[in-house]
Tab-separated table of N, CA and C in Angstrom:
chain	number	residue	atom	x	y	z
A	685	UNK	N	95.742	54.380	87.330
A	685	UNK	CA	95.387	55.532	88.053
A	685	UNK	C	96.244	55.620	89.306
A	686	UNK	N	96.836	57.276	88.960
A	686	UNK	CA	97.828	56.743	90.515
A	686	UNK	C	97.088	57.815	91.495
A	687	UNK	N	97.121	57.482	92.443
A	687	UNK	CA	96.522	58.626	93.930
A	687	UNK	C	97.863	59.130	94.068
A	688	UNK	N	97.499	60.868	94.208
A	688	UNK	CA	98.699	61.258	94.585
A	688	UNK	C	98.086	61.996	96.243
A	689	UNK	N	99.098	61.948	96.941
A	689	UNK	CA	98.545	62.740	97.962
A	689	UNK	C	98.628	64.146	98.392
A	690	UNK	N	97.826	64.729	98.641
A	690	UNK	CA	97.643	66.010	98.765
A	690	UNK	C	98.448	66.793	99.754
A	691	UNK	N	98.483	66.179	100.863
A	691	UNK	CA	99.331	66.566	101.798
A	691	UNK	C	100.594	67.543	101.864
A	692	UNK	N	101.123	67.274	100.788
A	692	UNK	CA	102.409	68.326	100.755
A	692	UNK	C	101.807	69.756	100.396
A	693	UNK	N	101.128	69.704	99.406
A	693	UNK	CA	100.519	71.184	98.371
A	693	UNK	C	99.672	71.652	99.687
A	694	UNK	N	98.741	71.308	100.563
A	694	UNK	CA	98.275	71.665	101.733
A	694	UNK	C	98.610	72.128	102.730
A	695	UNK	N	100.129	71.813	102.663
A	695	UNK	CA	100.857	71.690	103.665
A	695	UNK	C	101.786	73.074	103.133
A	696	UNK	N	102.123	73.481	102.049
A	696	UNK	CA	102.798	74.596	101.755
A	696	UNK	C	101.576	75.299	102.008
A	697	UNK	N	100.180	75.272	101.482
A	697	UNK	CA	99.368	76.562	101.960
A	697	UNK	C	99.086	76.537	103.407
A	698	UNK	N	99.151	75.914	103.980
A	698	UNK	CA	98.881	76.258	105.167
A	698	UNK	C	99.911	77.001	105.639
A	699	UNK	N	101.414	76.676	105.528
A	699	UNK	CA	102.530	77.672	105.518
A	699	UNK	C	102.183	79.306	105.347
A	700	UNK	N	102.099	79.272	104.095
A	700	UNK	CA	102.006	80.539	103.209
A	700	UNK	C	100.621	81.136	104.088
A	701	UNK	N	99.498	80.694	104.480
A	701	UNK	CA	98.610	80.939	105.009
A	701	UNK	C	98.892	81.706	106.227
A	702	UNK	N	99.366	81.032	107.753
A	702	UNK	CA	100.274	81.220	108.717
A	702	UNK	C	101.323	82.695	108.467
A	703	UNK	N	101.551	82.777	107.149
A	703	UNK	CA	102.422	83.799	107.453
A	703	UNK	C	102.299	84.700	106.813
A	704	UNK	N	101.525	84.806	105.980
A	704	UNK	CA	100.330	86.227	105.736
A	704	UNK	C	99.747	86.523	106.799
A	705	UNK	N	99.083	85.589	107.553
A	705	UNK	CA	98.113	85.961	108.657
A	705	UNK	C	98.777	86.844	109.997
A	706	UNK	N	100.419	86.476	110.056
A	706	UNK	CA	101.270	86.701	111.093
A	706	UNK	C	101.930	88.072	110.271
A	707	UNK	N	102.332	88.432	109.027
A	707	UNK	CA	102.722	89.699	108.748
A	707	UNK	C	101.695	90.545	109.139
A	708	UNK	N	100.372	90.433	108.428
A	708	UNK	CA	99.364	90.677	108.698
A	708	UNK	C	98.601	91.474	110.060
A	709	UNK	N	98.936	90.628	111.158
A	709	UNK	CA	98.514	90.981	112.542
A	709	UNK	C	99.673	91.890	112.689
A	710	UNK	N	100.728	91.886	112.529
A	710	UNK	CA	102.114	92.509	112.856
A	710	UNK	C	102.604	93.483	112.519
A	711	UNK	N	101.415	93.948	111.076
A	711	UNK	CA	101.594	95.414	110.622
A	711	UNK	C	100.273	95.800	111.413
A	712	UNK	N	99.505	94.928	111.540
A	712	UNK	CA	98.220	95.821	111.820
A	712	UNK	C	98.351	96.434	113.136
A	713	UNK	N	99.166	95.848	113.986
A	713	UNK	CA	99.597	96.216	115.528
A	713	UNK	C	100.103	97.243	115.594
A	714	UNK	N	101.570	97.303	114.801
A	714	UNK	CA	102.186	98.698	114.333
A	714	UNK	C	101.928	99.659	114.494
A	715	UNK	N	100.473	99.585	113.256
A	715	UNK	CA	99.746	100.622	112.929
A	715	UNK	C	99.136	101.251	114.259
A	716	UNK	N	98.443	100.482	114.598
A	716	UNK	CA	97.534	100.601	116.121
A	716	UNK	C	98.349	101.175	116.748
A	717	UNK	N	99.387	100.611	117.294
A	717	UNK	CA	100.886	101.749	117.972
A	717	UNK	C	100.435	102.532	117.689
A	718	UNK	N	101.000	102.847	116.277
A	718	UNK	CA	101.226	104.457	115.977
A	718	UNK	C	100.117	105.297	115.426
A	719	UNK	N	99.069	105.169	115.756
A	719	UNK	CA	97.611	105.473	115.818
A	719	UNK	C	97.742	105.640	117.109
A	720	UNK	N	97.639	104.850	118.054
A	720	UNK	CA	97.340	105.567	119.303
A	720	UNK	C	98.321	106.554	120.349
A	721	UNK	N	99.126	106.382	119.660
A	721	UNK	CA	100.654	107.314	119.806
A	721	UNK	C	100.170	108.890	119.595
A	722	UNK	N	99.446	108.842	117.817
A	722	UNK	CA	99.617	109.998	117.370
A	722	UNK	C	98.336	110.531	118.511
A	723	UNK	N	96.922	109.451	118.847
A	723	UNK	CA	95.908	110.507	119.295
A	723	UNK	C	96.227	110.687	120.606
A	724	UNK	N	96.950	109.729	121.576
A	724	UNK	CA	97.490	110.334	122.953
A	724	UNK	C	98.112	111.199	122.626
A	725	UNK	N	99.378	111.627	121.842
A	725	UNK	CA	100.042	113.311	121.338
A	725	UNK	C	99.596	114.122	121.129
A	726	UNK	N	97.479	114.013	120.838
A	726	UNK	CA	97.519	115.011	120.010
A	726	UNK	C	95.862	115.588	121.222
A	727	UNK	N	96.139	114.842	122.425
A	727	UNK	CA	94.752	114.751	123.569
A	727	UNK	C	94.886	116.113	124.200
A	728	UNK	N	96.131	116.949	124.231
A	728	UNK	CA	96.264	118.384	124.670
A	728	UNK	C	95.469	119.187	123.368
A	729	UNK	N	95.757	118.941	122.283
A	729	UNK	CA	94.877	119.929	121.394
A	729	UNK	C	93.758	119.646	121.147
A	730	UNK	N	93.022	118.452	121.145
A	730	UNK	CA	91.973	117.823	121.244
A	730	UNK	C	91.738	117.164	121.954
A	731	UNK	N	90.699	117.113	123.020
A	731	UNK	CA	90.250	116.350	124.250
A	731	UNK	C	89.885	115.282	123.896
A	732	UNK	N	89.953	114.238	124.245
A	732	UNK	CA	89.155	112.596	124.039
A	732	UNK	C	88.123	112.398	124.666
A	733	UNK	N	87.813	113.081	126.094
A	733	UNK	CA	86.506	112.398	126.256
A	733	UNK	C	85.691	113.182	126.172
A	734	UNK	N	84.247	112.629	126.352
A	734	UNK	CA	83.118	113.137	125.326
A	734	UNK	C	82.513	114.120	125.679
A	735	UNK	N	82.741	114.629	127.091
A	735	UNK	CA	82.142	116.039	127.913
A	735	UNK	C	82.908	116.831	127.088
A	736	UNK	N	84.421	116.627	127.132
A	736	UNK	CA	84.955	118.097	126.522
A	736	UNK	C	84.805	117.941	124.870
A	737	UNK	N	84.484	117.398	124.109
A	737	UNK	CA	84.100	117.190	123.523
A	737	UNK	C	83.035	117.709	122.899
A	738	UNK	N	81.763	117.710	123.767
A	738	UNK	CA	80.197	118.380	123.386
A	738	UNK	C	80.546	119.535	124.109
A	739	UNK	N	81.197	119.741	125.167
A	739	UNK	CA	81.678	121.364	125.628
A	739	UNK	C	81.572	122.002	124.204
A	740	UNK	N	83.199	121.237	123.657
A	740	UNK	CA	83.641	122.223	122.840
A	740	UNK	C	82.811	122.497	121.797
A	741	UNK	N	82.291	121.876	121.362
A	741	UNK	CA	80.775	122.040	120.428
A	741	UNK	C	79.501	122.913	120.650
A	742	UNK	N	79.801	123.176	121.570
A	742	UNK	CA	78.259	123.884	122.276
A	742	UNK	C	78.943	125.164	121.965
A	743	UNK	N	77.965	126.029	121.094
A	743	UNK	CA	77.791	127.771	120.974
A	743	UNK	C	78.104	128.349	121.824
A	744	UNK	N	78.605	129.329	121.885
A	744	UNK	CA	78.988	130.130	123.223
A	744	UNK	C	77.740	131.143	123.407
A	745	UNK	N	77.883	131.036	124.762
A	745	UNK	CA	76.552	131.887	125.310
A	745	UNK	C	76.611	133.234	124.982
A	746	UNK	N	76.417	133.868	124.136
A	746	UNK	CA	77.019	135.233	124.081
A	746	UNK	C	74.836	135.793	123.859
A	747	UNK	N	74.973	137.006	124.320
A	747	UNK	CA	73.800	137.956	124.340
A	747	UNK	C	73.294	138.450	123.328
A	748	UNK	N	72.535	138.682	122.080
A	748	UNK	CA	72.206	139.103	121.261
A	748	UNK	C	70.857	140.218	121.303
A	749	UNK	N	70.967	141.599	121.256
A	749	UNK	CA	69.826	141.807	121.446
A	749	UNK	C	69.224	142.381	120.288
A	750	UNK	N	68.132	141.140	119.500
A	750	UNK	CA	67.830	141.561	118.214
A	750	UNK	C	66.427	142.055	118.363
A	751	UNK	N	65.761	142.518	119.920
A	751	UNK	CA	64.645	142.901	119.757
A	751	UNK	C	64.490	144.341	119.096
A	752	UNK	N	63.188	144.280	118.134
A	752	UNK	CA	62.739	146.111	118.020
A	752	UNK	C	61.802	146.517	119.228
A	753	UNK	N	62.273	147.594	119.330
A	753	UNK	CA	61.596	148.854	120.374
A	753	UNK	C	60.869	149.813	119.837
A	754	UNK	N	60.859	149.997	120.202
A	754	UNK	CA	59.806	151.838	119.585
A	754	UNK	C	60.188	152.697	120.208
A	755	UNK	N	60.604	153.894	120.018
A	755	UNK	CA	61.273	154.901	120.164
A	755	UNK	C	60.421	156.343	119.663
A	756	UNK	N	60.420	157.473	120.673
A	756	UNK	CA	59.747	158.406	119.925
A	756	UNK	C	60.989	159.462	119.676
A	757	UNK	N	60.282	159.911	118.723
A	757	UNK	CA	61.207	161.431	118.730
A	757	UNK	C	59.899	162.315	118.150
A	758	UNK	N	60.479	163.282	119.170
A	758	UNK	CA	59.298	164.783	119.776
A	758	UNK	C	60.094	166.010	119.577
A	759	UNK	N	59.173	166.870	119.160
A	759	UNK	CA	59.746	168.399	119.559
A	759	UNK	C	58.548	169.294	119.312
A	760	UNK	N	59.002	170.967	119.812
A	760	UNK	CA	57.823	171.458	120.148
A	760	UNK	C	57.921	172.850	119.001
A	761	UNK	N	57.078	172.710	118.455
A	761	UNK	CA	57.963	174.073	117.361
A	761	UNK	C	57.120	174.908	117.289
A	762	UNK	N	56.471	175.806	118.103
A	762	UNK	CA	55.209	176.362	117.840
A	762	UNK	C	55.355	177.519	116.027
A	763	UNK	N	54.036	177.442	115.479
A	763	UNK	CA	54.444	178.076	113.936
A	763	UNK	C	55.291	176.919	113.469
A	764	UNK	N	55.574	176.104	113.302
A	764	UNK	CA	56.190	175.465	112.149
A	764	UNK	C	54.706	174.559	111.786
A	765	UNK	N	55.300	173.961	110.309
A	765	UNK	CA	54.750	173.879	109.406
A	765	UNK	C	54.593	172.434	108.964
A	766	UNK	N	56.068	172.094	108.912
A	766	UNK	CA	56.650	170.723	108.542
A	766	UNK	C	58.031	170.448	109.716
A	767	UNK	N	57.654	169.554	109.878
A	767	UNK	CA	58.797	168.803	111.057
A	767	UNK	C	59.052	167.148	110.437
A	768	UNK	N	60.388	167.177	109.905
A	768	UNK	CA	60.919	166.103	109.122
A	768	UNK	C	62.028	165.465	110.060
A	769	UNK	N	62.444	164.144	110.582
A	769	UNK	CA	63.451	163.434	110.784
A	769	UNK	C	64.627	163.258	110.000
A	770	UNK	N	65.704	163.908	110.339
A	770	UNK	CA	66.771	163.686	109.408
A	770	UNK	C	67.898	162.593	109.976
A	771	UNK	N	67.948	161.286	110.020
A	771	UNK	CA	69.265	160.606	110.323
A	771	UNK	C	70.035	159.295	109.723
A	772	UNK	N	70.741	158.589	110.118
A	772	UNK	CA	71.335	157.637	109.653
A	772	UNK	C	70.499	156.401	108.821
A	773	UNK	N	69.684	156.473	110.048
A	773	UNK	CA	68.730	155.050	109.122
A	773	UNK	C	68.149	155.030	108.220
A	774	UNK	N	67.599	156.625	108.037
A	774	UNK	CA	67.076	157.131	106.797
A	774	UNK	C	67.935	157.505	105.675
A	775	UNK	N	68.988	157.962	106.090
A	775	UNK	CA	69.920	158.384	105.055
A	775	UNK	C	69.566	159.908	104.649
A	776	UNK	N	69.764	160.554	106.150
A	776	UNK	CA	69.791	161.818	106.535
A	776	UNK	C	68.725	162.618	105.603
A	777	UNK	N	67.394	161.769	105.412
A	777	UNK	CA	66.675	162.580	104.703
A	777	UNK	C	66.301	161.827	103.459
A	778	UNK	N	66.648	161.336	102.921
A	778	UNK	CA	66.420	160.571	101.532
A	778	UNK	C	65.299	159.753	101.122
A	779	UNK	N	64.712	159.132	102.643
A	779	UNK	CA	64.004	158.652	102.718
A	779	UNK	C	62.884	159.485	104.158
A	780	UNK	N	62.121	160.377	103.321
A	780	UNK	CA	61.801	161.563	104.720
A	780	UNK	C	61.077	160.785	105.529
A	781	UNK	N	61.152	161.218	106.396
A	781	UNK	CA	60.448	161.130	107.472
A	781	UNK	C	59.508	161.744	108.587
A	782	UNK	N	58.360	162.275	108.269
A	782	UNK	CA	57.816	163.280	109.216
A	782	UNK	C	57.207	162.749	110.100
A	783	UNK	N	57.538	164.244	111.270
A	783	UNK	CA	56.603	163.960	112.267
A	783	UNK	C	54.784	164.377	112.413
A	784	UNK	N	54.257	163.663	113.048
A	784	UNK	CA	53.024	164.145	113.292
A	784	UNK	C	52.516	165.243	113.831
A	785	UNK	N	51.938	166.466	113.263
A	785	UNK	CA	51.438	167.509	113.901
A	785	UNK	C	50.955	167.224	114.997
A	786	UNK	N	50.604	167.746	116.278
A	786	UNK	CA	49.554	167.802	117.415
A	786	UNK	C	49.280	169.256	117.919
A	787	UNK	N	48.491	169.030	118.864
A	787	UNK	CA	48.128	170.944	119.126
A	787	UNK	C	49.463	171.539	120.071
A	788	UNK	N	49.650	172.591	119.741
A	788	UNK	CA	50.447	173.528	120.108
A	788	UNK	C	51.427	173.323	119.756
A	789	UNK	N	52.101	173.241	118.528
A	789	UNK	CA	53.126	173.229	117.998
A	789	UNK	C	53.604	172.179	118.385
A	790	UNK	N	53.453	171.120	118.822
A	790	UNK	CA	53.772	169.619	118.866
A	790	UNK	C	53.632	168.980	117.698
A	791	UNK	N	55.071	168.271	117.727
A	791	UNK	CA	55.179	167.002	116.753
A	791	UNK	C	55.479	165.581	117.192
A	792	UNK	N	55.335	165.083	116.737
A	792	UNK	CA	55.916	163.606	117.676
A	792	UNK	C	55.810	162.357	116.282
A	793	UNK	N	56.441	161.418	116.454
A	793	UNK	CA	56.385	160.182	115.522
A	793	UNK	C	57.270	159.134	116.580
A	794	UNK	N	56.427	157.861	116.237
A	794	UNK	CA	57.438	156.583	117.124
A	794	UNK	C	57.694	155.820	115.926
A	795	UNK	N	58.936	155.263	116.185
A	795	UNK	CA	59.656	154.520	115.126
A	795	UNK	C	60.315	153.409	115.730
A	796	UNK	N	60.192	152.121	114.979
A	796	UNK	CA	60.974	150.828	115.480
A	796	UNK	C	62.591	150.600	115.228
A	797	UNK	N	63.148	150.558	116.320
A	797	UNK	CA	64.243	150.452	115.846
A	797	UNK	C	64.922	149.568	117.046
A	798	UNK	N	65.819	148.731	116.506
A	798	UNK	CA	66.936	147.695	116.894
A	798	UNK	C	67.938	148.337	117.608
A	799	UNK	N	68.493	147.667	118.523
A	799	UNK	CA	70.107	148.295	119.590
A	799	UNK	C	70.156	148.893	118.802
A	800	UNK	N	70.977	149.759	119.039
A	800	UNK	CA	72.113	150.785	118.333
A	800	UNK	C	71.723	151.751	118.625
A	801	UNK	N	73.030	152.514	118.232
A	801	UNK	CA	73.420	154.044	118.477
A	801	UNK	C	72.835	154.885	117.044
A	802	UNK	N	72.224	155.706	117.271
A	802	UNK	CA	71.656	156.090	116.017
A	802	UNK	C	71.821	157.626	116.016
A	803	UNK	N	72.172	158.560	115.156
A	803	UNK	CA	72.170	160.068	114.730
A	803	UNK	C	71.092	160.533	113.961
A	804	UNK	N	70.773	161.932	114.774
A	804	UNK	CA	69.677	162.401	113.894
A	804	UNK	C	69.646	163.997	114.087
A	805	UNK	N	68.508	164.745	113.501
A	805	UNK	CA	68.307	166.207	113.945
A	805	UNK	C	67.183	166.275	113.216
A	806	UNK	N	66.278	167.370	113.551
A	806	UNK	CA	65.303	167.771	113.130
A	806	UNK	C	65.015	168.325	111.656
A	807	UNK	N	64.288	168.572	111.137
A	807	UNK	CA	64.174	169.619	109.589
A	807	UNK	C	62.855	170.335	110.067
A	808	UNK	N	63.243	172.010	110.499
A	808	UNK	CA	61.869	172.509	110.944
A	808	UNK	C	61.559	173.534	110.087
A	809	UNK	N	60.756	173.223	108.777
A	809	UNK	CA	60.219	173.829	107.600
A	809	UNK	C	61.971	174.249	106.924
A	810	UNK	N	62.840	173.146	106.371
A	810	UNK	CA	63.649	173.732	105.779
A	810	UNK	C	64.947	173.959	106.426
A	811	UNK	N	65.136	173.843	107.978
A	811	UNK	CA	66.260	174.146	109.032
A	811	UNK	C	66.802	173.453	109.872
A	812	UNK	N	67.965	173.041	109.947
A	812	UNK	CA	68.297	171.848	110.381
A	812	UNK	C	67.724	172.762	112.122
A	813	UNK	N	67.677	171.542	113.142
A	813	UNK	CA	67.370	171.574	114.437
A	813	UNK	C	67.992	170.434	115.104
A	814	UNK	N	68.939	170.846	116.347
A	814	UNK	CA	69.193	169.994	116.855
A	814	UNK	C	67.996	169.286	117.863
A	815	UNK	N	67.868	168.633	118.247
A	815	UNK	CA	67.201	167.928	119.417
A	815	UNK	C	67.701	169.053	121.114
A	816	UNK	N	66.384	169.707	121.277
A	816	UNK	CA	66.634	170.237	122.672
A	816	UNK	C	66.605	169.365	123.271
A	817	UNK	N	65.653	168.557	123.735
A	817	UNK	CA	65.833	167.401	124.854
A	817	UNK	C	66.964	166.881	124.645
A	818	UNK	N	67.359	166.674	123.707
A	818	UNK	CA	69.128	165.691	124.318
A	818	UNK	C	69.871	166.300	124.698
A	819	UNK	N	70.726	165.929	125.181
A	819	UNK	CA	72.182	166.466	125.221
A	819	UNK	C	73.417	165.621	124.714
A	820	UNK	N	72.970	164.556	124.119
A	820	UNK	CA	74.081	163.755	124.020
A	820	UNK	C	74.153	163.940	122.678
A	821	UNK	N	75.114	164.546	121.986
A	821	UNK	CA	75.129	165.356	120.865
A	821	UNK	C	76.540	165.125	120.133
A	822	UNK	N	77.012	165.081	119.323
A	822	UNK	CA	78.476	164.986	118.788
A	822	UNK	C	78.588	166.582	117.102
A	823	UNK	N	79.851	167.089	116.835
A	823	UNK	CA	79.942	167.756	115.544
A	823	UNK	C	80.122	166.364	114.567
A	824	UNK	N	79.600	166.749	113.676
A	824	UNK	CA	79.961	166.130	111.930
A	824	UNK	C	79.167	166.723	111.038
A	825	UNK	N	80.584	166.789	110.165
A	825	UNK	CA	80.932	167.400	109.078
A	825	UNK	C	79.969	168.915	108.668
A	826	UNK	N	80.190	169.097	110.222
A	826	UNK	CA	80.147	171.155	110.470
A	826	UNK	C	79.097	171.252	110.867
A	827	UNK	N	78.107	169.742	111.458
A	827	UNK	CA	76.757	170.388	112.041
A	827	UNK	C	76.770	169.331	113.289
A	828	UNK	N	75.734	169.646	114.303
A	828	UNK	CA	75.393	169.055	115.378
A	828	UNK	C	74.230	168.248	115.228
A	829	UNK	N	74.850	166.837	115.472
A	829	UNK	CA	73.777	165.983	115.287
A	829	UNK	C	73.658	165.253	116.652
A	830	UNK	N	72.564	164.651	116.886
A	830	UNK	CA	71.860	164.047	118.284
A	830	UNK	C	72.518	162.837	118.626
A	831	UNK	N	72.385	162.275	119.330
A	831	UNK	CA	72.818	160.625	119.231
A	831	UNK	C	71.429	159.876	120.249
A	832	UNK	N	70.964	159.052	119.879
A	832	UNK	CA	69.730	158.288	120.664
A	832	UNK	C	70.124	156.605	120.520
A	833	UNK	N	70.600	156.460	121.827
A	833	UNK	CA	71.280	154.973	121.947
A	833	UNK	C	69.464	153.953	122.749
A	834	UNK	N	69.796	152.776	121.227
A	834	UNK	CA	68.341	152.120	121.841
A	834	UNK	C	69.061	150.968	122.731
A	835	UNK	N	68.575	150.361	123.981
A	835	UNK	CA	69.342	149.366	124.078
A	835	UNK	C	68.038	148.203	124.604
């Protein structure tokens, strides 16, 4: 039985060991370089620290006004019969809309409606009507329609 000694074969891995471990650290450094190269280059288009950061994340304050209001629309028609809402939201009629009789030729109806700019005119038994109380009025397509801005 012969003893052989180990020493040499140990002695190459520990070599080979040593210099994996040393390529190893030496790419990994590299890398790190050029990792922190690219995110210092890139700290003008993207901020690094963490305020600007959750800044830039945070929604912008902007105003939304999604409340409904109620809105009336009135007119006075003494002798009429039927007093109908004709405008945009309805689809100028399609979906009618009347107003409520009251005494003396009064009509009136309140309706919910969201911001906006909205167009309309009357239907008094059959006839288009502009809105006397307004004045803020525009032509289309050959008739005069109202404008009632909710805000």
């Amino acid at each position: 039985m012969t003893n052989k000694k180990p020493g040499a074969l140990f002695a190459v891995f520990l070599l080979l060991l040593c210099a994996g471990l040393t390529w190893f650290f030496a790419a990994g450094e590299e890398y790190y370089d050029y990792a922190s190269g690219a995110i210092e280059g890139s700290a003008q288009a993207a901020p690094l620290d963490k305020d600007a950061i959750v800044n830039l994340s945070k929604a912008p304050k902007e105003k939304f006004d999604t409340e409904i209001k109620f809105r009336n629309f009135f007119l006075t028609a003494p002798g009429a019969k039927k007093v109908e809402l004709l405008a945009d939201f309805n689809g100028w009629g399609k979906t009618p809309i009347e107003l409520k009789p009251y005494a003396r030729g009064y009509f009136e109806i309140s309706l919910a409606l969201s911001a906006g700019e909205y167009k309309y005119v009357f239907l008094v038994d059959g006839k288009e009507v502009p809105d006397p109380t307004n004045t803020d009025r525009v032509e289309e397509n050959g008739r005069t329609v109202c404008i009632k801005t909710v805000k």
